[in-house]
Amino acid sequence: MNPVEIIKAKKNNKSLRKEEIQYFINGYLNGEVADYQMSAFLMAVCFNGMSDEETFYLTETMLKSGRTVDLSHIKFPKVDKHSTGGVGDKTSLILAPLVASCEIAVPMISGRGLGHTGGTLDKLESIRGFNFNLSVEEYIRIIDKNNLVMSGQTDELCPADKKIYALRDVTSTIDNTSLITASIMSKKLAEGADSIVFDVKVGTGANLGDYDKCMELSGKLLSIAKKFNKKAIAILTDMNIPLGKKIGNWFEVEECIEVMNGADIPDLLKVNNILAGAMIYLAGKTDSIESGENIAMEKIRNGSAYNKFLETVEIQNGDVNYIMDFLHYKRPEYTYSFNATQDGFITKMDALNIGLASVELGAGRKRYTDVIDPLAGIIFKKVFGDRIMKDDIICELYSSSPQKISEAVKYIREAIEISPIEMPKRKLIIDIIK
Ligand code: URA
């Protein structure tokens, strides 16, 4: 086959046959299809979309590009969660150990940051030594022993997603329901989970902001899950405003550590607990998501989530001593306080601009050769809805370079609005689709 003809067919809005999809994806892995051709193909898919049939074949081909882990020997239910991507979206680091402490196995394959949104792997990489580049044998050994494994895509597990994902990150080809579905589902089907909770982010900071598109995406994720005999729930959550108060790779790990040690960050806890509650419910441990949420809160309160987090860092070679040394966490060399210019209420905290600011600071990539600065990011001192006075600090920006801070400040100016009139409370949980 000829890759140019396949790109042309998609550019002309034609449906692709299974063999054409297989040829193109496998060709990209074996070098017959070049990066620039894959970029053109992805852009054509973004413009013209894919039918359900094409989406199924794309998912299946990406899944079969690597191995599928067999965890049938594990006696516990096996449940995972995956987010479609947001800003400050760090729940995996709390809910995975939390759920694993409930006699539920959590096999989790995640990705790096995508566009302006953060990724679990970049966050885990900010923990010195943490190894998520696991062979299938190591992956199984860790979940058998620890009830939780946190892995990346590797040359054995979802290699097609690993390569295509990195390209989508820097070619503005993220926001398509079929590409997102195939990317997420190829990982979720390879990892060995039998149930999955999807956190579908809705709003400016999401990879697909529009509510109707998010409903379409939820439908695609649930339908592919069903075709592969997986139980699944999609929970649509707000992403117009970042989740929690810290943005950036290490900062987000830090905020999760704080929450697992009792910090009260209401929006982060609410979203975390409903997702964890849904996982506990899908595992058959409760008869409703609400009772699952209560268990989730208790597992944070009694320290089980944090203990399992520490055990996971240790078994995956991360530096547990650094995690436990709260007083000496490192900060980048440069910082800048962004202050209120007037009295009033914070009525806008736009997640997209805040995500773009964090990329400028060094927390995300603009080209795939870019190296992430794990310490770069933003700490919010005030949150959406807060009453503030002129000169109050709204947020602090951190980076290794003053130029990066100046670029980031431009986005923060766009992101924040202060007004004399208070806004209604944010609705965090938008829909639950079973
Ligand atoms: N998460 C993924 O794994 N893939 C996407 O395309 C978006 C979010």
CSV table of C-alpha atoms and ligand atoms in Angstrom, one decimal:
chain,number,residue,atom,x,y,z
A,1,MET,CA,0.0,0.0,0.0
A,2,ASN,CA,1.0,3.6,-0.4
A,3,PRO,CA,0.8,5.9,2.7
A,4,VAL,CA,0.2,8.9,0.5
A,5,GLU,CA,-3.0,7.4,-0.9
A,6,ILE,CA,-4.3,6.6,2.7
A,7,ILE,CA,-3.6,10.2,3.8
A,8,LYS,CA,-5.4,11.4,0.6
A,9,ALA,CA,-8.4,9.2,1.3
A,10,LYS,CA,-8.8,10.6,4.8
A,11,LYS,CA,-8.2,14.1,3.5
A,12,ASN,CA,-11.1,13.6,1.1
A,13,ASN,CA,-13.3,12.3,3.9
A,14,LYS,CA,-13.4,8.7,2.8
A,15,SER,CA,-13.8,5.8,5.2
A,16,LEU,CA,-10.7,3.7,5.6
A,17,ARG,CA,-10.7,-0.1,5.4
A,18,LYS,CA,-9.4,-2.2,8.3
A,19,GLU,CA,-6.3,-3.2,6.2
A,20,GLU,CA,-5.5,0.4,5.4
A,21,ILE,CA,-5.6,1.4,9.1
A,22,GLN,CA,-3.5,-1.7,10.0
A,23,TYR,CA,-1.0,-0.9,7.3
A,24,PHE,CA,-0.7,2.8,8.3
A,25,ILE,CA,-0.3,2.2,12.1
A,26,ASN,CA,2.0,-0.8,11.8
A,27,GLY,CA,4.0,1.0,9.0
A,28,TYR,CA,4.6,3.9,11.4
A,29,LEU,CA,6.0,1.5,13.9
A,30,ASN,CA,8.3,-0.3,11.4
A,31,GLY,CA,9.5,2.9,9.7
A,32,GLU,CA,7.6,2.6,6.4
A,33,VAL,CA,5.4,5.5,7.3
A,34,ALA,CA,7.3,8.7,8.3
A,35,ASP,CA,6.6,11.1,11.1
A,36,TYR,CA,5.5,13.8,8.7
A,37,GLN,CA,3.1,11.4,7.0
A,38,MET,CA,1.6,10.3,10.4
A,39,SER,CA,1.2,14.0,11.3
A,40,ALA,CA,-0.7,14.7,8.0
A,41,PHE,CA,-2.8,11.7,8.6
A,42,LEU,CA,-3.7,12.7,12.2
A,43,MET,CA,-4.6,16.2,11.0
A,44,ALA,CA,-6.9,14.8,8.3
A,45,VAL,CA,-8.6,12.7,11.0
A,46,CYS,CA,-9.0,15.8,13.2
A,47,PHE,CA,-10.7,17.6,10.2
A,48,ASN,CA,-12.8,14.7,8.9
A,49,GLY,CA,-13.3,12.3,11.8
A,50,MET,CA,-13.6,8.5,11.8
A,51,SER,CA,-16.7,6.3,11.8
A,52,ASP,CA,-17.4,4.0,14.7
A,53,GLU,CA,-16.1,1.1,12.6
A,54,GLU,CA,-12.8,2.9,11.8
A,55,THR,CA,-12.4,3.9,15.5
A,56,PHE,CA,-12.8,0.3,16.4
A,57,TYR,CA,-10.2,-0.9,13.9
A,58,LEU,CA,-7.8,1.9,15.0
A,59,THR,CA,-8.2,0.9,18.6
A,60,GLU,CA,-7.7,-2.8,17.8
A,61,THR,CA,-4.6,-2.2,15.7
A,62,MET,CA,-3.1,0.0,18.4
A,63,LEU,CA,-3.8,-2.6,21.1
A,64,LYS,CA,-2.3,-5.4,19.0
A,65,SER,CA,0.8,-3.4,18.3
A,66,GLY,CA,2.0,-4.7,21.7
A,67,ARG,CA,1.2,-7.4,24.2
A,68,THR,CA,-1.9,-7.7,26.4
A,69,VAL,CA,-1.3,-8.4,30.0
A,70,ASP,CA,-3.1,-11.4,31.4
A,71,LEU,CA,-4.0,-10.8,35.1
A,72,SER,CA,-6.6,-13.6,35.4
A,73,HIS,CA,-4.6,-15.2,38.2
A,74,ILE,CA,-5.3,-12.2,40.5
A,75,LYS,CA,-8.2,-13.0,42.7
A,76,PHE,CA,-9.2,-9.4,43.4
A,77,PRO,CA,-11.4,-7.4,40.9
A,78,LYS,CA,-9.2,-5.3,38.6
A,79,VAL,CA,-10.2,-1.7,38.1
A,80,ASP,CA,-8.6,1.4,36.5
A,81,LYS,CA,-9.5,5.0,35.8
A,82,HIS,CA,-8.4,7.2,32.9
A,83,SER,CA,-8.9,10.9,32.3
A,84,THR,CA,-9.3,12.5,29.0
A,85,GLY,CA,-6.9,15.2,30.2
A,86,GLY,CA,-7.1,18.5,32.1
A,87,VAL,CA,-5.1,21.1,34.0
A,88,GLY,CA,-4.1,20.3,37.6
A,89,ASP,CA,-5.7,16.9,36.9
A,90,LYS,CA,-3.8,14.8,39.4
A,91,THR,CA,-6.4,12.4,40.8
A,92,SER,CA,-4.6,9.2,39.6
A,93,LEU,CA,-1.9,9.7,42.2
A,94,ILE,CA,-4.4,9.7,45.0
A,95,LEU,CA,-7.1,7.3,43.8
A,96,ALA,CA,-4.9,4.6,42.5
A,97,PRO,CA,-3.2,3.8,45.9
A,98,LEU,CA,-6.5,4.5,47.6
A,99,VAL,CA,-8.4,1.9,45.6
A,100,ALA,CA,-5.6,-0.6,45.8
A,101,SER,CA,-5.9,-0.4,49.6
A,102,CYS,CA,-9.5,-1.7,49.3
A,103,GLU,CA,-8.6,-5.3,48.1
A,104,ILE,CA,-9.0,-4.2,44.5
A,105,ALA,CA,-6.1,-4.5,42.0
A,106,VAL,CA,-5.3,-1.4,40.0
A,107,PRO,CA,-3.3,-2.0,36.8
A,108,MET,CA,-2.7,1.5,35.4
A,109,ILE,CA,-1.0,2.4,32.1
A,110,SER,CA,-0.9,6.2,31.7
A,111,GLY,CA,0.6,8.8,29.3
A,112,ARG,CA,2.7,11.9,29.4
A,113,GLY,CA,1.4,15.5,29.1
A,114,LEU,CA,-0.7,16.3,26.0
A,115,GLY,CA,-0.8,19.8,24.7
A,116,HIS,CA,-1.6,22.2,27.6
A,117,THR,CA,-2.8,19.3,29.8
A,118,GLY,CA,-0.6,17.4,32.3
A,119,GLY,CA,0.1,13.7,32.2
A,120,THR,CA,0.6,11.1,35.0
A,121,LEU,CA,3.9,9.9,33.6
A,122,ASP,CA,5.5,13.3,33.7
A,123,LYS,CA,4.3,13.7,37.3
A,124,LEU,CA,5.7,10.3,38.3
A,125,GLU,CA,9.0,11.1,36.6
A,126,SER,CA,9.4,14.1,38.9
A,127,ILE,CA,9.8,11.6,41.8
A,128,ARG,CA,13.5,10.8,41.6
A,129,GLY,CA,14.1,7.2,40.5
A,130,PHE,CA,10.5,6.3,39.9
A,131,ASN,CA,10.5,3.6,37.1
A,132,PHE,CA,7.4,3.2,34.9
A,133,ASN,CA,9.3,1.8,32.0
A,134,LEU,CA,8.5,-1.8,33.0
A,135,SER,CA,8.8,-5.1,31.2
A,136,VAL,CA,5.6,-7.1,31.2
A,137,GLU,CA,7.2,-9.5,33.7
A,138,GLU,CA,8.1,-6.6,36.1
A,139,TYR,CA,4.6,-5.2,35.7
A,140,ILE,CA,3.0,-8.5,36.8
A,141,ARG,CA,5.5,-8.9,39.6
A,142,ILE,CA,4.7,-5.4,41.0
A,143,ILE,CA,0.9,-5.8,40.8
A,144,ASP,CA,1.0,-9.2,42.3
A,145,LYS,CA,3.0,-7.9,45.3
A,146,ASN,CA,1.6,-4.4,45.6
A,147,ASN,CA,-2.0,-4.5,44.2
A,148,LEU,CA,-1.1,-1.5,42.1
A,149,VAL,CA,1.3,-0.9,39.2
A,150,MET,CA,1.8,2.5,37.5
A,151,SER,CA,3.3,2.0,34.0
A,152,GLY,CA,3.8,4.0,30.9
A,153,GLN,CA,3.4,2.8,27.3
A,154,THR,CA,6.5,0.8,26.4
A,155,ASP,CA,8.0,-1.0,23.4
A,156,GLU,CA,6.0,-4.0,24.7
A,157,LEU,CA,2.8,-2.3,25.9
A,158,CYS,CA,0.9,-0.1,23.4
A,159,PRO,CA,4.0,0.9,21.4
A,160,ALA,CA,1.8,2.4,18.7
A,161,ASP,CA,0.2,4.7,21.3
A,162,LYS,CA,3.6,5.6,22.8
A,163,LYS,CA,4.8,6.9,19.4
A,164,ILE,CA,1.6,8.5,18.1
A,165,TYR,CA,0.9,10.1,21.5
A,166,ALA,CA,4.2,11.9,21.5
A,167,LEU,CA,3.5,13.2,18.0
A,168,ARG,CA,-0.1,14.3,18.8
A,169,ASP,CA,1.2,16.3,21.8
A,170,VAL,CA,3.2,18.7,19.5
A,171,THR,CA,1.1,18.7,16.3
A,172,SER,CA,-2.2,20.0,17.7
A,173,THR,CA,-3.9,16.7,16.8
A,174,ILE,CA,-5.3,15.8,20.2
A,175,ASP,CA,-8.9,17.1,20.0
A,176,ASN,CA,-10.6,14.3,18.1
A,177,THR,CA,-12.9,11.8,19.7
A,178,SER,CA,-11.7,8.8,17.7
A,179,LEU,CA,-8.0,9.5,18.3
A,180,ILE,CA,-8.6,10.0,22.0
A,181,THR,CA,-10.8,6.8,22.2
A,182,ALA,CA,-8.2,4.7,20.4
A,183,SER,CA,-5.4,6.1,22.5
A,184,ILE,CA,-7.1,5.6,25.8
A,185,MET,CA,-8.7,2.2,25.0
A,186,SER,CA,-5.6,0.6,23.6
A,187,LYS,CA,-3.9,1.3,27.0
A,188,LYS,CA,-6.9,0.2,29.0
A,189,LEU,CA,-7.4,-3.0,27.1
A,190,ALA,CA,-3.7,-3.9,27.2
A,191,GLU,CA,-3.2,-3.4,30.9
A,192,GLY,CA,-5.4,-6.2,32.2
A,193,ALA,CA,-8.3,-4.3,34.0
A,194,ASP,CA,-11.8,-5.7,33.8
A,195,SER,CA,-13.6,-2.5,34.7
A,196,ILE,CA,-12.8,1.1,33.8
A,197,VAL,CA,-13.9,4.6,35.1
A,198,PHE,CA,-13.5,7.4,32.6
A,199,ASP,CA,-13.1,10.9,33.8
A,200,VAL,CA,-14.3,12.9,30.8
A,201,LYS,CA,-13.2,16.5,31.3
A,202,VAL,CA,-15.5,19.3,30.0
A,203,GLY,CA,-14.5,22.9,29.6
A,204,THR,CA,-11.8,25.2,28.3
A,205,GLY,CA,-8.9,23.4,29.9
A,206,ALA,CA,-9.9,19.9,28.6
A,207,ASN,CA,-8.6,18.3,25.4
A,208,LEU,CA,-12.2,18.4,24.1
A,209,GLY,CA,-14.0,21.3,25.7
A,210,ASP,CA,-17.4,21.2,24.3
A,211,TYR,CA,-20.1,19.3,26.2
A,212,ASP,CA,-21.7,17.7,23.1
A,213,LYS,CA,-18.2,16.5,21.9
A,214,CYS,CA,-17.6,15.1,25.5
A,215,MET,CA,-20.9,13.2,25.3
A,216,GLU,CA,-19.8,11.8,21.9
A,217,LEU,CA,-16.5,10.8,23.4
A,218,SER,CA,-18.1,9.2,26.4
A,219,GLY,CA,-20.3,7.2,24.0
A,220,LYS,CA,-17.3,6.0,22.0
A,221,LEU,CA,-15.3,5.0,25.1
A,222,LEU,CA,-18.2,3.1,26.7
A,223,SER,CA,-19.1,1.4,23.4
A,224,ILE,CA,-15.5,0.1,22.8
A,225,ALA,CA,-15.3,-1.0,26.5
A,226,LYS,CA,-18.5,-3.0,26.0
A,227,LYS,CA,-17.3,-4.6,22.8
A,228,PHE,CA,-14.3,-5.9,24.7
A,229,ASN,CA,-16.5,-7.1,27.7
A,230,LYS,CA,-15.3,-4.5,30.1
A,231,LYS,CA,-17.6,-2.8,32.6
A,232,ALA,CA,-17.3,1.0,32.5
A,233,ILE,CA,-18.7,4.2,33.7
A,234,ALA,CA,-18.0,7.7,32.3
A,235,ILE,CA,-18.1,10.7,34.7
A,236,LEU,CA,-18.1,14.1,33.1
A,237,THR,CA,-16.3,16.6,35.4
A,238,ASP,CA,-15.7,20.4,35.1
A,239,MET,CA,-12.4,21.6,33.6
A,240,ASN,CA,-13.1,25.3,33.1
A,241,ILE,CA,-11.0,25.9,36.2
A,242,PRO,CA,-7.9,23.9,37.1
A,243,LEU,CA,-8.3,21.1,39.7
A,244,GLY,CA,-6.7,21.9,43.0
A,245,LYS,CA,-4.2,24.7,43.8
A,246,LYS,CA,-1.0,23.4,42.3
A,247,ILE,CA,-0.1,23.0,38.6
A,248,GLY,CA,3.2,21.5,37.4
A,249,ASN,CA,4.6,18.0,37.6
A,250,TRP,CA,6.3,17.9,41.0
A,251,PHE,CA,3.9,20.5,42.4
A,252,GLU,CA,1.0,18.1,41.6
A,253,VAL,CA,2.7,15.2,43.3
A,254,GLU,CA,3.2,17.5,46.3
A,255,GLU,CA,-0.4,18.5,46.4
A,256,CYS,CA,-1.5,14.8,46.3
A,257,ILE,CA,0.9,14.0,49.2
A,258,GLU,CA,-0.7,16.9,51.1
A,259,VAL,CA,-4.2,15.7,50.4
A,260,MET,CA,-3.3,12.2,51.5
A,261,ASN,CA,-2.0,13.7,54.7
A,262,GLY,CA,-5.2,15.5,55.4
A,263,ALA,CA,-5.1,18.8,53.4
A,264,ASP,CA,-8.6,20.0,52.5
A,265,ILE,CA,-8.7,20.9,48.8
A,266,PRO,CA,-12.4,20.6,48.2
A,267,ASP,CA,-12.6,20.4,44.4
A,268,LEU,CA,-9.7,17.9,44.2
A,269,LEU,CA,-11.2,15.7,46.9
A,270,LYS,CA,-14.7,15.8,45.4
A,271,VAL,CA,-13.5,14.7,41.9
A,272,ASN,CA,-11.0,12.2,43.4
A,273,ASN,CA,-13.6,10.6,45.7
A,274,ILE,CA,-16.4,10.3,43.1
A,275,LEU,CA,-14.0,8.6,40.7
A,276,ALA,CA,-12.6,6.3,43.4
A,277,GLY,CA,-16.1,5.7,44.5
A,278,ALA,CA,-17.1,4.6,41.0
A,279,MET,CA,-14.1,2.3,40.9
A,280,ILE,CA,-15.0,0.7,44.2
A,281,TYR,CA,-18.6,0.3,43.0
A,282,LEU,CA,-17.5,-1.3,39.7
A,283,ALA,CA,-15.4,-3.7,41.7
A,284,GLY,CA,-18.6,-4.9,43.4
A,285,LYS,CA,-17.5,-3.7,46.8
A,286,THR,CA,-20.5,-1.3,47.3
A,287,ASP,CA,-24.0,-1.0,45.9
A,288,SER,CA,-23.6,2.6,44.9
A,289,ILE,CA,-21.0,5.2,43.8
A,290,GLU,CA,-22.0,7.3,46.9
A,291,SER,CA,-21.1,4.6,49.3
A,292,GLY,CA,-17.9,4.1,47.4
A,293,GLU,CA,-17.2,7.8,47.9
A,294,ASN,CA,-17.5,7.4,51.7
A,295,ILE,CA,-15.0,4.5,51.6
A,296,ALA,CA,-12.7,6.7,49.6
A,297,MET,CA,-12.8,9.5,52.1
A,298,GLU,CA,-12.2,7.1,55.0
A,299,LYS,CA,-9.1,5.6,53.2
A,300,ILE,CA,-7.6,9.1,52.9
A,301,ARG,CA,-8.5,9.9,56.5
A,302,ASN,CA,-7.0,6.7,58.0
A,303,GLY,CA,-3.8,6.9,56.1
A,304,SER,CA,-4.3,3.8,53.9
A,305,ALA,CA,-4.1,5.8,50.6
A,306,TYR,CA,-0.8,7.5,51.6
A,307,ASN,CA,0.8,4.2,52.9
A,308,LYS,CA,0.0,2.5,49.6
A,309,PHE,CA,1.3,5.5,47.7
A,310,LEU,CA,4.6,5.2,49.6
A,311,GLU,CA,4.8,1.4,49.1
A,312,THR,CA,4.2,2.0,45.3
A,313,VAL,CA,7.0,4.6,45.1
A,314,GLU,CA,9.3,2.2,46.9
A,315,ILE,CA,8.5,-0.9,44.8
A,316,GLN,CA,8.9,1.2,41.6
A,317,ASN,CA,12.3,2.5,42.8
A,318,GLY,CA,11.3,6.0,43.7
A,319,ASP,CA,13.0,8.0,46.4
A,320,VAL,CA,10.6,7.5,49.4
A,321,ASN,CA,12.9,9.6,51.7
A,322,TYR,CA,12.5,12.7,49.5
A,323,ILE,CA,8.7,12.2,49.5
A,324,MET,CA,8.6,12.1,53.3
A,325,ASP,CA,10.9,15.1,53.7
A,326,PHE,CA,8.0,17.7,53.5
A,327,LEU,CA,10.2,20.6,54.8
A,328,HIS,CA,12.9,20.4,52.2
A,329,TYR,CA,11.0,20.1,48.9
A,330,LYS,CA,12.9,21.9,46.2
A,331,ARG,CA,11.8,25.0,44.3
A,332,PRO,CA,13.1,26.4,41.0
A,333,GLU,CA,15.4,29.4,41.1
A,334,TYR,CA,13.0,32.1,39.9
A,335,THR,CA,9.6,33.0,41.3
A,336,TYR,CA,7.0,35.7,40.6
A,337,SER,CA,3.9,36.7,42.5
A,338,PHE,CA,0.9,37.6,40.5
A,339,ASN,CA,-1.2,40.1,42.5
A,340,ALA,CA,-4.7,41.4,42.4
A,341,THR,CA,-5.1,44.8,40.7
A,342,GLN,CA,-8.4,45.6,42.4
A,343,ASP,CA,-10.7,44.4,45.2
A,344,GLY,CA,-13.5,42.0,44.3
A,345,PHE,CA,-14.2,38.3,43.7
A,346,ILE,CA,-12.3,36.0,41.4
A,347,THR,CA,-14.9,35.3,38.7
A,348,LYS,CA,-12.7,33.6,36.1
A,349,MET,CA,-9.7,31.3,36.3
A,350,ASP,CA,-9.5,29.9,32.8
A,351,ALA,CA,-7.9,26.5,32.8
A,352,LEU,CA,-6.7,26.7,29.2
A,353,ASN,CA,-4.6,29.9,29.7
A,354,ILE,CA,-3.3,28.5,33.0
A,355,GLY,CA,-2.3,25.3,31.2
A,356,LEU,CA,-0.6,27.3,28.5
A,357,ALA,CA,1.2,29.4,31.2
A,358,SER,CA,2.5,26.2,32.8
A,359,VAL,CA,3.9,25.0,29.4
A,360,GLU,CA,5.7,28.3,29.1
A,361,LEU,CA,7.2,27.8,32.6
A,362,GLY,CA,8.6,24.5,31.4
A,363,ALA,CA,6.1,22.0,32.7
A,364,GLY,CA,5.0,20.9,29.2
A,365,ARG,CA,6.4,20.5,25.7
A,366,LYS,CA,6.3,22.5,22.5
A,367,ARG,CA,8.4,20.1,20.5
A,368,TYR,CA,8.9,16.4,21.4
A,369,THR,CA,12.6,16.9,22.0
A,370,ASP,CA,11.8,19.4,24.8
A,371,VAL,CA,12.9,18.4,28.3
A,372,ILE,CA,10.4,19.0,31.0
A,373,ASP,CA,11.4,21.0,34.1
A,374,PRO,CA,9.8,18.8,36.8
A,375,LEU,CA,9.9,21.7,39.4
A,376,ALA,CA,8.3,24.4,37.2
A,377,GLY,CA,4.7,25.4,37.8
A,378,ILE,CA,2.1,27.5,39.5
A,379,ILE,CA,0.8,27.7,43.1
A,380,PHE,CA,-2.6,29.4,43.6
A,381,LYS,CA,-3.0,31.2,46.8
A,382,LYS,CA,-6.6,32.2,46.0
A,383,VAL,CA,-9.2,30.2,44.1
A,384,PHE,CA,-12.3,30.7,41.9
A,385,GLY,CA,-15.0,32.5,43.9
A,386,ASP,CA,-12.7,33.9,46.6
A,387,ARG,CA,-13.1,37.5,47.8
A,388,ILE,CA,-9.8,39.3,47.4
A,389,MET,CA,-8.3,42.7,48.1
A,390,LYS,CA,-6.0,44.8,45.8
A,391,ASP,CA,-2.4,43.5,46.0
A,392,ASP,CA,-3.3,40.1,47.5
A,393,ILE,CA,-1.3,37.3,45.9
A,394,ILE,CA,-3.4,35.3,43.5
A,395,CYS,CA,-0.7,32.9,42.4
A,396,GLU,CA,3.0,32.3,42.4
A,397,LEU,CA,4.8,31.3,39.2
A,398,TYR,CA,8.0,29.1,39.4
A,399,SER,CA,10.6,28.5,36.7
A,400,SER,CA,14.3,28.1,35.9
A,401,SER,CA,14.3,31.2,33.8
A,402,PRO,CA,12.9,34.8,34.1
A,403,GLN,CA,12.1,34.9,30.4
A,404,LYS,CA,9.8,31.9,30.8
A,405,ILE,CA,8.1,33.6,33.7
A,406,SER,CA,7.4,36.8,31.6
A,407,GLU,CA,5.9,34.7,28.8
A,408,ALA,CA,3.7,32.8,31.3
A,409,VAL,CA,2.5,36.0,33.0
A,410,LYS,CA,0.8,37.0,29.7
A,411,TYR,CA,-1.4,33.9,29.8
A,412,ILE,CA,-2.1,34.4,33.5
A,413,ARG,CA,-3.4,37.9,32.8
A,414,GLU,CA,-5.8,36.4,30.3
A,415,ALA,CA,-6.8,33.7,32.6
A,416,ILE,CA,-7.9,35.7,35.7
A,417,GLU,CA,-10.8,38.0,36.0
A,418,ILE,CA,-11.8,40.0,39.1
A,419,SER,CA,-15.3,41.5,39.4
A,420,PRO,CA,-17.4,43.2,42.1
A,421,ILE,CA,-20.2,40.6,41.7
A,422,GLU,CA,-19.8,37.1,43.1
A,423,MET,CA,-20.3,34.2,40.7
A,424,PRO,CA,-22.5,31.1,41.4
A,425,LYS,CA,-20.6,28.1,42.7
A,426,ARG,CA,-19.0,25.8,40.2
A,427,LYS,CA,-20.8,22.6,39.3
A,428,LEU,CA,-18.0,20.0,39.4
A,429,ILE,CA,-19.8,16.8,38.5
A,430,ILE,CA,-21.7,17.4,35.3
A,431,ASP,CA,-23.0,13.9,34.3
A,432,ILE,CA,-22.6,10.2,35.1
A,433,ILE,CA,-23.1,7.8,32.3
A,434,LYS,CA,-23.3,4.1,33.1
B,1,URA,N1,-5.4,10.4,27.4
B,1,URA,C1,-4.9,9.5,26.5
B,1,URA,O1,-4.3,8.5,27.0
B,1,URA,N2,-5.0,9.8,25.2
B,1,URA,C2,-5.6,10.9,24.8
B,1,URA,O2,-5.7,11.0,23.5
B,1,URA,C3,-6.1,11.8,25.7
B,1,URA,C4,-6.0,11.6,27.0
